[in-house]
Short mmCIF file of C-alpha atoms and ligand atoms in Angstrom, two decimals:
data_model
loop_
_atom_site.label_atom_id
_atom_site.label_comp_id
_atom_site.label_asym_id
_atom_site.label_seq_id
_atom_site.Cartn_x
_atom_site.Cartn_y
_atom_site.Cartn_z
CA MET A 1 -24.13 -18.10 17.69
CA GLN A 2 -24.81 -14.42 17.51
CA ASN A 3 -25.75 -12.42 14.39
CA LEU A 4 -23.68 -9.30 13.85
CA ASN A 5 -25.12 -6.70 11.43
CA VAL A 6 -22.69 -5.15 9.03
CA GLY A 7 -22.89 -1.74 7.42
CA LEU A 8 -20.45 -1.66 4.58
CA ILE A 9 -19.38 1.70 3.15
CA GLY A 10 -17.94 1.54 -0.44
CA GLY A 11 -19.03 -0.96 -3.04
CA GLY A 12 -16.01 -0.98 -5.32
CA PHE A 13 -13.13 -3.52 -5.47
CA MET A 14 -12.96 -3.90 -1.67
CA GLY A 15 -16.75 -3.74 -1.29
CA LYS A 16 -16.82 -6.83 -3.43
CA ALA A 17 -13.97 -8.60 -1.53
CA HIS A 18 -15.49 -7.92 1.87
CA SER A 19 -19.01 -8.94 0.84
CA LEU A 20 -17.62 -12.21 -0.49
CA ALA A 21 -15.83 -12.71 2.82
CA TYR A 22 -19.00 -12.15 4.87
CA ALA A 23 -20.92 -14.59 2.83
CA ALA A 24 -18.20 -17.26 2.67
CA MET A 25 -16.62 -16.99 6.14
CA PRO A 26 -19.16 -19.36 7.81
CA MET A 27 -18.83 -21.84 4.89
CA PHE A 28 -15.11 -22.08 5.53
CA PHE A 29 -14.89 -21.69 9.29
CA TRP A 30 -17.59 -23.72 11.00
CA PRO A 31 -18.87 -23.21 13.60
CA ALA A 32 -18.39 -19.60 12.69
CA PRO A 33 -17.49 -17.28 15.58
CA ALA A 34 -20.54 -15.14 14.64
CA MET A 35 -22.78 -14.83 11.62
CA PRO A 36 -22.08 -11.66 9.65
CA VAL A 37 -25.41 -10.24 8.36
CA ARG A 38 -25.09 -8.05 5.22
CA LYS A 39 -27.50 -5.43 6.49
CA VAL A 40 -26.85 -2.19 4.66
CA ILE A 41 -24.38 -0.91 2.06
CA ALA A 42 -23.56 2.70 1.29
CA GLU A 43 -22.36 4.03 -1.99
CA ALA A 44 -21.81 7.46 -3.47
CA THR A 45 -25.29 7.71 -5.06
CA ASP A 46 -28.67 6.03 -4.50
CA GLU A 47 -28.37 4.27 -7.78
CA LEU A 48 -24.87 2.86 -7.06
CA ALA A 49 -25.99 1.84 -3.57
CA ALA A 50 -29.05 -0.05 -4.85
CA GLN A 51 -26.99 -1.77 -7.42
CA ALA A 52 -24.33 -2.68 -4.85
CA ALA A 53 -27.04 -4.08 -2.46
CA SER A 54 -28.49 -6.38 -5.21
CA ARG A 55 -25.07 -7.50 -6.27
CA PHE A 56 -23.44 -8.07 -2.89
CA GLY A 57 -26.47 -9.39 -1.05
CA PHE A 58 -27.26 -6.57 1.37
CA GLU A 59 -30.77 -6.07 2.72
CA LYS A 60 -30.73 -2.29 2.36
CA SER A 61 -28.82 0.52 0.61
CA THR A 62 -28.05 4.18 1.22
CA SER A 63 -26.17 7.04 -0.20
CA ASP A 64 -25.68 8.53 3.27
CA TRP A 65 -23.04 6.63 5.22
CA ARG A 66 -24.01 8.61 8.34
CA SER A 67 -27.31 6.77 8.47
CA ILE A 68 -25.28 3.60 9.06
CA ILE A 69 -23.51 5.16 11.99
CA ASP A 70 -26.87 6.38 13.39
CA ASP A 71 -28.55 2.99 13.00
CA PRO A 72 -28.67 1.20 16.40
CA ASP A 73 -29.09 -2.16 14.68
CA ILE A 74 -25.62 -1.97 13.15
CA HIS A 75 -22.88 -3.65 15.10
CA VAL A 76 -19.96 -3.52 12.61
CA VAL A 77 -18.94 -0.63 10.35
CA ASP A 78 -16.75 -1.67 7.45
CA ILE A 79 -14.88 1.15 5.67
CA ALA A 80 -14.04 0.28 2.06
CA THR A 81 -13.96 3.78 0.56
CA PRO A 82 -10.95 5.67 -0.85
CA ASN A 83 -8.49 6.73 1.84
CA HIS A 84 -9.63 10.32 2.39
CA LEU A 85 -12.90 9.14 3.99
CA HIS A 86 -11.42 6.59 6.41
CA ALA A 87 -10.79 9.01 9.33
CA GLU A 88 -14.08 10.79 9.28
CA ILE A 89 -16.11 7.60 9.05
CA ALA A 90 -14.02 5.66 11.61
CA ILE A 91 -14.17 8.44 14.21
CA ALA A 92 -17.98 8.75 13.80
CA ALA A 93 -18.29 4.96 14.07
CA ALA A 94 -16.12 4.88 17.17
CA GLU A 95 -18.20 7.60 18.79
CA ALA A 96 -21.32 5.48 18.13
CA GLY A 97 -19.61 2.41 19.72
CA LYS A 98 -19.47 0.29 16.56
CA HIS A 99 -16.81 -2.35 15.87
CA ILE A 100 -14.78 -1.20 12.89
CA ILE A 101 -12.86 -2.81 10.09
CA CYS A 102 -11.11 -0.25 7.95
CA GLU A 103 -9.27 -0.82 4.68
CA LYS A 104 -5.57 0.01 4.43
CA PRO A 105 -3.77 2.33 4.67
CA LEU A 106 -5.48 3.45 7.89
CA ALA A 107 -5.58 7.03 6.68
CA ARG A 108 -3.59 9.53 4.60
CA THR A 109 -1.10 10.68 7.25
CA GLY A 110 0.14 9.93 10.73
CA GLU A 111 -1.87 12.81 12.11
CA GLU A 112 -5.15 11.46 10.68
CA SER A 113 -4.29 7.95 11.82
CA LYS A 114 -3.57 9.19 15.36
CA ALA A 115 -7.05 10.71 15.55
CA MET A 116 -8.51 7.37 14.50
CA TYR A 117 -6.47 5.46 17.06
CA ASP A 118 -7.36 7.97 19.80
CA ALA A 119 -11.02 7.41 19.04
CA VAL A 120 -10.86 3.64 19.67
CA LYS A 121 -8.18 3.27 22.40
CA ASN A 122 -9.60 2.89 25.89
CA THR A 123 -12.85 1.51 24.43
CA ASP A 124 -14.18 -2.06 24.02
CA ILE A 125 -14.43 -1.51 20.27
CA VAL A 126 -12.75 -4.22 18.17
CA HIS A 127 -10.81 -2.42 15.47
CA MET A 128 -8.88 -3.81 12.52
CA VAL A 129 -7.01 -2.43 9.56
CA ALA A 130 -7.31 -4.69 6.56
CA PHE A 131 -3.66 -5.68 5.78
CA ASN A 132 -4.95 -9.06 4.61
CA TYR A 133 -1.71 -10.42 3.08
CA ARG A 134 -0.26 -11.41 6.41
CA ARG A 135 -3.20 -13.85 6.65
CA THR A 136 -1.92 -15.78 3.66
CA PRO A 137 -1.28 -19.21 5.32
CA ALA A 138 2.30 -19.29 3.95
CA VAL A 139 3.03 -15.89 5.54
CA ALA A 140 1.55 -17.10 8.88
CA LEU A 141 3.75 -20.15 8.51
CA ALA A 142 6.82 -18.00 8.04
CA LYS A 143 5.90 -16.24 11.30
CA LYS A 144 5.64 -19.61 12.98
CA TYR A 145 9.15 -20.63 11.76
CA ILE A 146 10.61 -17.39 13.00
CA ASP A 147 8.86 -17.52 16.37
CA GLU A 148 10.05 -21.07 16.88
CA GLY A 149 13.64 -19.98 16.17
CA ALA A 150 13.90 -22.17 13.08
CA ILE A 151 16.07 -19.65 11.25
CA GLY A 152 17.79 -18.31 14.34
CA ARG A 153 18.00 -14.55 14.87
CA VAL A 154 16.66 -12.55 11.96
CA ILE A 155 19.34 -10.40 10.46
CA SER A 156 17.83 -9.10 7.23
CA PHE A 157 14.50 -8.48 5.44
CA ARG A 158 14.13 -7.63 1.77
CA GLY A 159 10.59 -6.88 0.73
CA THR A 160 9.07 -5.82 -2.58
CA TYR A 161 5.64 -4.99 -3.85
CA LEU A 162 5.86 -4.63 -7.58
CA GLN A 163 2.90 -4.19 -9.94
CA ASP A 164 2.59 -2.90 -13.48
CA TRP A 165 -1.07 -1.64 -13.78
CA SER A 166 -0.01 1.98 -13.91
CA ALA A 167 3.22 1.65 -15.95
CA ASP A 168 1.52 2.97 -19.08
CA ALA A 169 1.34 6.76 -19.17
CA ASN A 170 -2.18 6.52 -20.59
CA SER A 171 -3.51 4.53 -17.62
CA PRO A 172 -6.06 6.88 -15.96
CA LEU A 173 -5.73 9.28 -13.13
CA SER A 174 -7.13 6.95 -10.49
CA TRP A 175 -7.84 8.49 -7.06
CA ARG A 176 -4.64 6.50 -6.12
CA PHE A 177 -2.56 9.24 -7.87
CA GLN A 178 -4.21 12.18 -6.00
CA LYS A 179 -2.62 13.18 -2.71
CA SER A 180 -5.79 14.80 -1.41
CA ILE A 181 -7.58 11.45 -1.68
CA ALA A 182 -4.83 8.84 -1.33
CA GLY A 183 -2.30 10.56 0.94
CA SER A 184 0.61 9.06 -0.87
CA GLY A 185 1.23 6.86 -3.93
CA ALA A 186 2.90 3.48 -4.17
CA LEU A 187 4.05 3.93 -0.58
CA GLY A 188 0.58 4.15 1.06
CA ASP A 189 -1.13 1.94 -1.50
CA ILE A 190 1.18 -1.05 -1.62
CA GLY A 191 4.34 -0.28 0.27
CA THR A 192 2.32 -0.36 3.47
CA HIS A 193 1.45 -4.03 2.87
CA VAL A 194 5.23 -4.82 2.89
CA ILE A 195 5.73 -2.61 5.98
CA ASP A 196 2.95 -4.60 7.71
CA MET A 197 4.67 -7.87 6.74
CA ALA A 198 8.07 -6.53 7.99
CA ARG A 199 6.65 -5.44 11.35
CA TYR A 200 4.73 -8.77 11.69
CA LEU A 201 7.73 -10.95 10.90
CA VAL A 202 10.72 -8.92 12.04
CA GLY A 203 9.55 -6.17 14.46
CA GLU A 204 9.48 -2.43 14.91
CA PHE A 205 11.33 0.03 12.61
CA THR A 206 13.76 2.47 14.24
CA SER A 207 14.92 4.48 11.19
CA VAL A 208 14.61 4.70 7.47
CA ASN A 209 16.62 6.17 4.54
CA SER A 210 14.55 6.52 1.42
CA VAL A 211 14.20 7.68 -2.17
CA MET A 212 10.87 8.26 -3.97
CA SER A 213 10.10 9.13 -7.62
CA THR A 214 7.19 10.12 -9.74
CA TRP A 215 7.70 8.77 -13.27
CA ILE A 216 4.47 9.87 -14.87
CA PRO A 217 3.50 13.44 -13.83
CA GLU A 218 0.08 13.57 -15.47
CA ARG A 219 -2.53 11.00 -16.58
CA PRO A 220 -5.85 11.00 -18.44
CA LEU A 221 -8.82 11.91 -16.25
CA GLN A 222 -11.14 8.97 -15.54
CA SER A 223 -14.90 9.12 -15.50
CA GLY A 224 -17.27 7.43 -12.99
CA SER A 225 -16.70 6.82 -9.28
CA ALA A 226 -15.15 3.33 -9.43
CA ASP A 227 -11.48 3.13 -9.90
CA SER A 228 -10.49 1.79 -13.32
CA LEU A 229 -7.12 0.56 -12.04
CA GLY A 230 -4.93 0.61 -15.19
CA ASN A 231 -7.69 0.32 -17.80
CA VAL A 232 -5.57 2.04 -20.44
CA SER A 233 -7.37 4.55 -22.66
CA GLY A 234 -6.20 6.01 -25.93
CA GLY A 235 -4.83 8.90 -24.00
CA GLU A 236 -7.23 11.46 -25.54
CA GLY A 237 -9.00 14.03 -23.48
CA PRO A 238 -7.88 16.14 -20.55
CA ARG A 239 -5.15 15.03 -18.15
CA GLY A 240 -4.71 15.75 -14.52
CA ALA A 241 -1.63 16.08 -12.36
CA VAL A 242 -0.14 13.19 -10.36
CA ASP A 243 1.10 14.57 -7.01
CA VAL A 244 2.17 11.33 -5.36
CA ASP A 245 5.09 8.92 -5.64
CA ASP A 246 5.12 6.24 -8.34
CA GLU A 247 8.03 4.42 -6.71
CA VAL A 248 9.57 4.20 -3.29
CA LEU A 249 12.72 2.41 -2.09
CA THR A 250 13.79 2.57 1.49
CA MET A 251 16.46 1.06 3.69
CA VAL A 252 15.31 0.03 7.17
CA LYS A 253 16.88 -0.44 10.60
CA PHE A 254 14.87 -2.55 12.97
CA ALA A 255 14.79 -2.29 16.74
CA ASN A 256 16.14 -5.84 17.11
CA GLY A 257 19.23 -4.98 15.11
CA ALA A 258 18.13 -6.50 11.77
CA ILE A 259 18.46 -4.42 8.65
CA GLY A 260 16.46 -4.39 5.43
CA SER A 261 15.03 -2.85 2.34
CA ILE A 262 11.50 -2.19 0.99
CA GLU A 263 10.58 -1.37 -2.58
CA ALA A 264 7.18 -0.56 -3.98
CA THR A 265 6.11 0.50 -7.48
CA ARG A 266 3.10 0.07 -9.76
CA ASN A 267 5.31 0.75 -12.84
CA ALA A 268 7.21 -2.56 -13.04
CA TYR A 269 6.26 -4.12 -16.42
CA GLY A 270 5.80 -7.85 -16.03
CA ARG A 271 5.17 -7.76 -12.39
CA ASN A 272 1.53 -8.31 -11.33
CA ASN A 273 1.15 -8.73 -7.61
CA PHE A 274 4.81 -9.35 -6.82
CA LEU A 275 4.60 -9.07 -3.07
CA THR A 276 7.67 -10.82 -1.81
CA PHE A 277 10.03 -11.10 1.08
CA GLU A 278 13.36 -12.78 1.68
CA ILE A 279 14.34 -13.12 5.30
CA HIS A 280 17.82 -14.23 6.36
CA GLY A 281 18.52 -15.50 9.85
CA THR A 282 21.59 -16.73 11.57
CA GLU A 283 20.29 -20.38 11.08
CA GLY A 284 18.42 -20.24 7.83
CA SER A 285 16.35 -18.30 5.28
CA ILE A 286 12.66 -17.94 4.32
CA VAL A 287 11.37 -16.71 0.91
CA PHE A 288 7.78 -15.83 -0.01
CA ASN A 289 6.20 -14.56 -3.29
CA TYR A 290 2.43 -13.82 -3.30
CA GLU A 291 2.34 -14.74 -6.93
CA ARG A 292 3.04 -18.32 -5.68
CA ARG A 293 1.13 -17.89 -2.41
CA ASP A 294 0.63 -21.54 -1.52
CA GLU A 295 4.39 -22.03 -1.34
CA LEU A 296 7.03 -21.12 1.26
CA GLN A 297 10.70 -21.60 0.44
CA VAL A 298 12.82 -22.49 3.48
CA CYS A 299 16.55 -23.26 3.88
CA PHE A 300 18.16 -24.39 7.11
CA ALA A 301 21.81 -24.19 8.14
CA SER A 302 21.34 -27.43 10.10
CA ASP A 303 20.84 -29.41 6.88
CA PRO A 304 23.95 -31.37 5.89
CA GLY A 305 26.22 -29.22 3.71
CA ASP A 306 25.75 -31.48 0.65
CA ARG A 307 21.93 -31.30 0.98
CA ARG A 308 21.51 -27.67 1.90
CA GLY A 309 19.25 -25.61 -0.26
CA PHE A 310 15.79 -24.19 -0.49
CA ARG A 311 12.91 -26.59 -0.16
CA THR A 312 9.25 -25.80 -0.87
CA VAL A 313 6.52 -26.28 1.69
CA TYR A 314 3.05 -26.28 0.12
CA THR A 315 0.50 -24.96 2.66
CA GLY A 316 -2.58 -27.02 3.38
CA PRO A 317 -4.66 -28.46 6.25
CA ALA A 318 -1.59 -28.77 8.53
CA HIS A 319 -0.83 -25.11 8.31
CA PRO A 320 -2.29 -21.92 9.82
CA TYR A 321 -6.03 -21.59 9.03
CA GLY A 322 -5.83 -25.00 7.38
CA GLU A 323 -8.80 -26.26 9.38
CA GLY A 324 -11.11 -23.95 7.49
CA LEU A 325 -9.59 -24.03 4.04
CA TRP A 326 -9.20 -26.82 1.50
CA PRO A 327 -8.56 -30.46 2.43
CA ILE A 328 -5.37 -31.13 0.34
CA PRO A 329 -2.14 -29.05 0.23
CA ALA A 330 -1.66 -26.93 -2.90
CA LEU A 331 -5.31 -26.99 -4.00
CA GLY A 332 -4.71 -23.34 -3.92
CA ILE A 333 -5.94 -20.32 -2.11
CA GLY A 334 -6.67 -16.98 -3.72
CA TYR A 335 -7.04 -13.32 -2.76
CA GLY A 336 -10.62 -14.08 -1.61
CA GLU A 337 -9.48 -16.58 0.96
CA THR A 338 -7.15 -14.04 2.60
CA LYS A 339 -10.16 -11.76 3.09
CA ILE A 340 -12.26 -14.66 4.40
CA ILE A 341 -9.55 -15.43 7.02
CA GLU A 342 -9.42 -11.73 7.89
CA ALA A 343 -13.20 -11.69 8.47
CA TYR A 344 -12.95 -14.87 10.58
CA ASP A 345 -10.30 -13.35 12.86
CA PHE A 346 -12.20 -10.05 13.10
CA PHE A 347 -15.52 -11.70 14.02
CA LYS A 348 -13.75 -14.09 16.43
CA ALA A 349 -12.32 -11.12 18.30
CA ILE A 350 -15.78 -9.49 18.54
CA ALA A 351 -17.45 -12.77 19.66
CA GLU A 352 -14.75 -13.50 22.24
CA GLY A 353 -14.45 -9.91 23.46
CA GLY A 354 -10.79 -9.74 22.44
CA SER A 355 -8.67 -7.77 20.07
CA VAL A 356 -7.09 -8.51 16.73
CA SER A 357 -4.01 -7.50 14.75
CA PRO A 358 -3.28 -5.47 12.73
CA ASN A 359 -5.42 -2.91 14.46
CA PHE A 360 -5.61 0.85 14.53
CA ALA A 361 -2.49 0.97 16.71
CA ASP A 362 -0.64 -0.92 13.95
CA GLY A 363 -2.17 1.23 11.23
CA TYR A 364 -1.08 4.39 13.11
CA GLN A 365 2.48 3.03 13.62
CA ILE A 366 2.65 2.21 9.92
CA ALA A 367 1.46 5.71 9.05
CA LEU A 368 4.36 7.10 11.13
CA ILE A 369 6.75 4.91 9.22
CA ASP A 370 5.24 6.35 5.98
CA ASP A 371 5.72 9.87 7.22
CA ALA A 372 9.41 9.11 8.08
CA ILE A 373 9.98 7.57 4.65
CA ILE A 374 8.61 10.68 2.97
CA GLU A 375 10.65 12.97 5.22
CA SER A 376 13.80 10.96 4.44
CA ALA A 377 13.14 11.06 0.69
CA GLU A 378 12.83 14.85 0.92
CA SER A 379 15.92 15.36 3.05
CA GLY A 380 18.12 12.53 1.85
CA ALA A 381 18.95 11.73 5.43
CA TRP A 382 18.21 8.82 7.83
CA VAL A 383 15.02 9.64 9.74
CA ASP A 384 14.07 8.13 13.08
CA VAL A 385 10.63 6.54 13.30
CA PRO A 386 8.69 7.67 16.41
CA ARG A 387 7.13 4.80 18.32
CA ILE A 388 3.50 5.07 19.37
CA ASP A 389 2.52 4.51 22.99
CA ALA A 390 0.16 1.53 22.57
P1 LIG B 1 -12.80 1.64 -5.49
O1 LIG B 1 -12.55 3.01 -6.11
O2 LIG B 1 -12.84 0.41 -6.35
O3 LIG B 1 -14.05 1.63 -4.60
C1 LIG B 1 -14.34 2.71 -3.64
C2 LIG B 1 -15.87 2.86 -3.68
O4 LIG B 1 -16.18 3.80 -2.69
C3 LIG B 1 -16.40 3.40 -5.01
O5 LIG B 1 -17.33 2.53 -5.54
C4 LIG B 1 -17.02 4.80 -4.66
O6 LIG B 1 -18.15 5.10 -5.38
C5 LIG B 1 -17.30 4.54 -3.15
N1 LIG B 1 -17.46 5.79 -2.44
C6 LIG B 1 -16.84 6.94 -2.63
N2 LIG B 1 -17.30 7.91 -1.84
C7 LIG B 1 -18.34 7.29 -1.09
C8 LIG B 1 -19.19 7.76 -0.09
N3 LIG B 1 -19.16 9.07 0.35
N4 LIG B 1 -20.06 6.89 0.45
C9 LIG B 1 -20.10 5.64 0.04
N5 LIG B 1 -19.30 5.14 -0.92
C10 LIG B 1 -18.41 5.98 -1.49
O7 LIG B 1 -11.64 1.50 -4.45
P2 LIG B 1 -11.06 0.17 -3.79
O8 LIG B 1 -9.97 -0.40 -4.65
O9 LIG B 1 -12.21 -0.67 -3.37
O10 LIG B 1 -10.31 0.79 -2.46
C11 LIG B 1 -11.02 1.14 -1.27
C12 LIG B 1 -10.08 1.05 -0.16
O11 LIG B 1 -9.61 -0.29 0.00
C13 LIG B 1 -8.92 1.94 -0.21
O12 LIG B 1 -8.57 2.44 1.06
C14 LIG B 1 -7.78 1.00 -0.75
O13 LIG B 1 -6.52 1.47 -0.39
C15 LIG B 1 -8.13 -0.27 -0.09
N6 LIG B 1 -7.77 -1.46 -0.82
C16 LIG B 1 -7.24 -2.49 -0.16
C17 LIG B 1 -6.88 -3.68 -0.77
C18 LIG B 1 -6.23 -4.75 0.06
O14 LIG B 1 -5.63 -5.63 -0.60
N7 LIG B 1 -6.35 -4.81 1.31
C19 LIG B 1 -7.10 -3.81 -2.20
C20 LIG B 1 -7.65 -2.71 -2.84
C21 LIG B 1 -8.02 -1.56 -2.18
C1 LIG B 2 -3.65 -1.37 -6.36
O1 LIG B 2 -2.29 -1.14 -6.28
C2 LIG B 2 -4.13 -2.35 -5.28
O2 LIG B 2 -5.45 -2.61 -5.54
C3 LIG B 2 -3.88 -1.90 -3.89
O3 LIG B 2 -4.72 -0.82 -3.56
C4 LIG B 2 -4.13 -3.08 -2.93
O4 LIG B 2 -3.88 -2.70 -1.59
C5 LIG B 2 -3.40 -4.32 -3.33
O5 LIG B 2 -3.76 -5.37 -2.49
C6 LIG B 2 -3.66 -4.73 -4.72
O6 LIG B 2 -3.41 -3.60 -5.59
#
């Protein structure tokens, strides 16, 4: 079994999740496809980097991410910084021939995402964009039902991602509210997770018709480099402008004829990580809610009329990734397990010399969908989604 040395850039929320995944992946999936070695972690300052190395179990630390790119011992570059750094780091990593896992959204715009995709296409680099929610076993099970034709032809998809961490006007001006860093707001931050699910489960988008709103135009400035994600202050002190969307709602037409809607907001009081979809087919329906992520609701037209209704399947050893997870259904998986599964599939692709989805082509296509949604919200018209040549 080969050791693969990881250079992780960014030691915040995702730095923590990815470090956990590297440590735990071989404990869950054994024999592991490869052993991730937590070699070096980069943070914004030497002090933050040293702290991150001690906390997350890395051998070395640096405040210069370029030293990771230049290090011939590093096999994998993991990009867990805010969005504005993804393109520059990924392109440098690709030029150095490193395998790359990059957090979502791939970048701030379609144009930036294209440059990243161009840097890896026609190479042997394994590249992945970290839309981890599709690796929830219940979501992978939904995919299996659909692929097996259990609900017939898919005719509609309704997806939501609703949170409330920024509903309070005094929650701070995270980098997630600044276009120059984030690219877009709820759309890029959480709407893209639903778009990834929709492409995974239904297929390509052909056009969108959208509305977007910004409910809270300025927020208190936050101090420190880590994002305080909704840590509400008293609201004193200077405020800065929000120049991204707080909420997005779009209608979708899919290439296979299905229609749908996608809604994303971080201003929905009472909703925490309400990432849901409801899919109707000609022979049945499937419903998923991440807040109850071990469960999949399914209803089949073939059931006798007097017994027809949603039933709950609890995911466990019999389901996708079950061989590596817990031995009894409904013991419960968490956010961490979705990242462990993501790491497993990524390292498997490297070890086997294959590829993995979602990758930079998917990330780029999603960025083009985002661009079309923004254009439609500005014009009020349906906008066609260009399809990348992958
Ligand atoms: P965060 O703000 O918690 O952490 C980012 C870290 O990057 C900070 O600690 C910051 O000091 C560091 N950083 C900034 N500039 C740097 C530089 N030049 N060199 C090294 N480190 C630097 O942000 P979070 O939540 O971890 O988000 C990071 C990325 O992960 C974003 O792209 C975000 O969209 C994505 N994300 C994905 C999630 C998922 O479910 N897949 C969940 C949360 C975030
Ligand atoms: C904040 O909305 C956030 O951390 C997103 O950035 C992630 O992508 C999502 O998984 C959880 O919420």
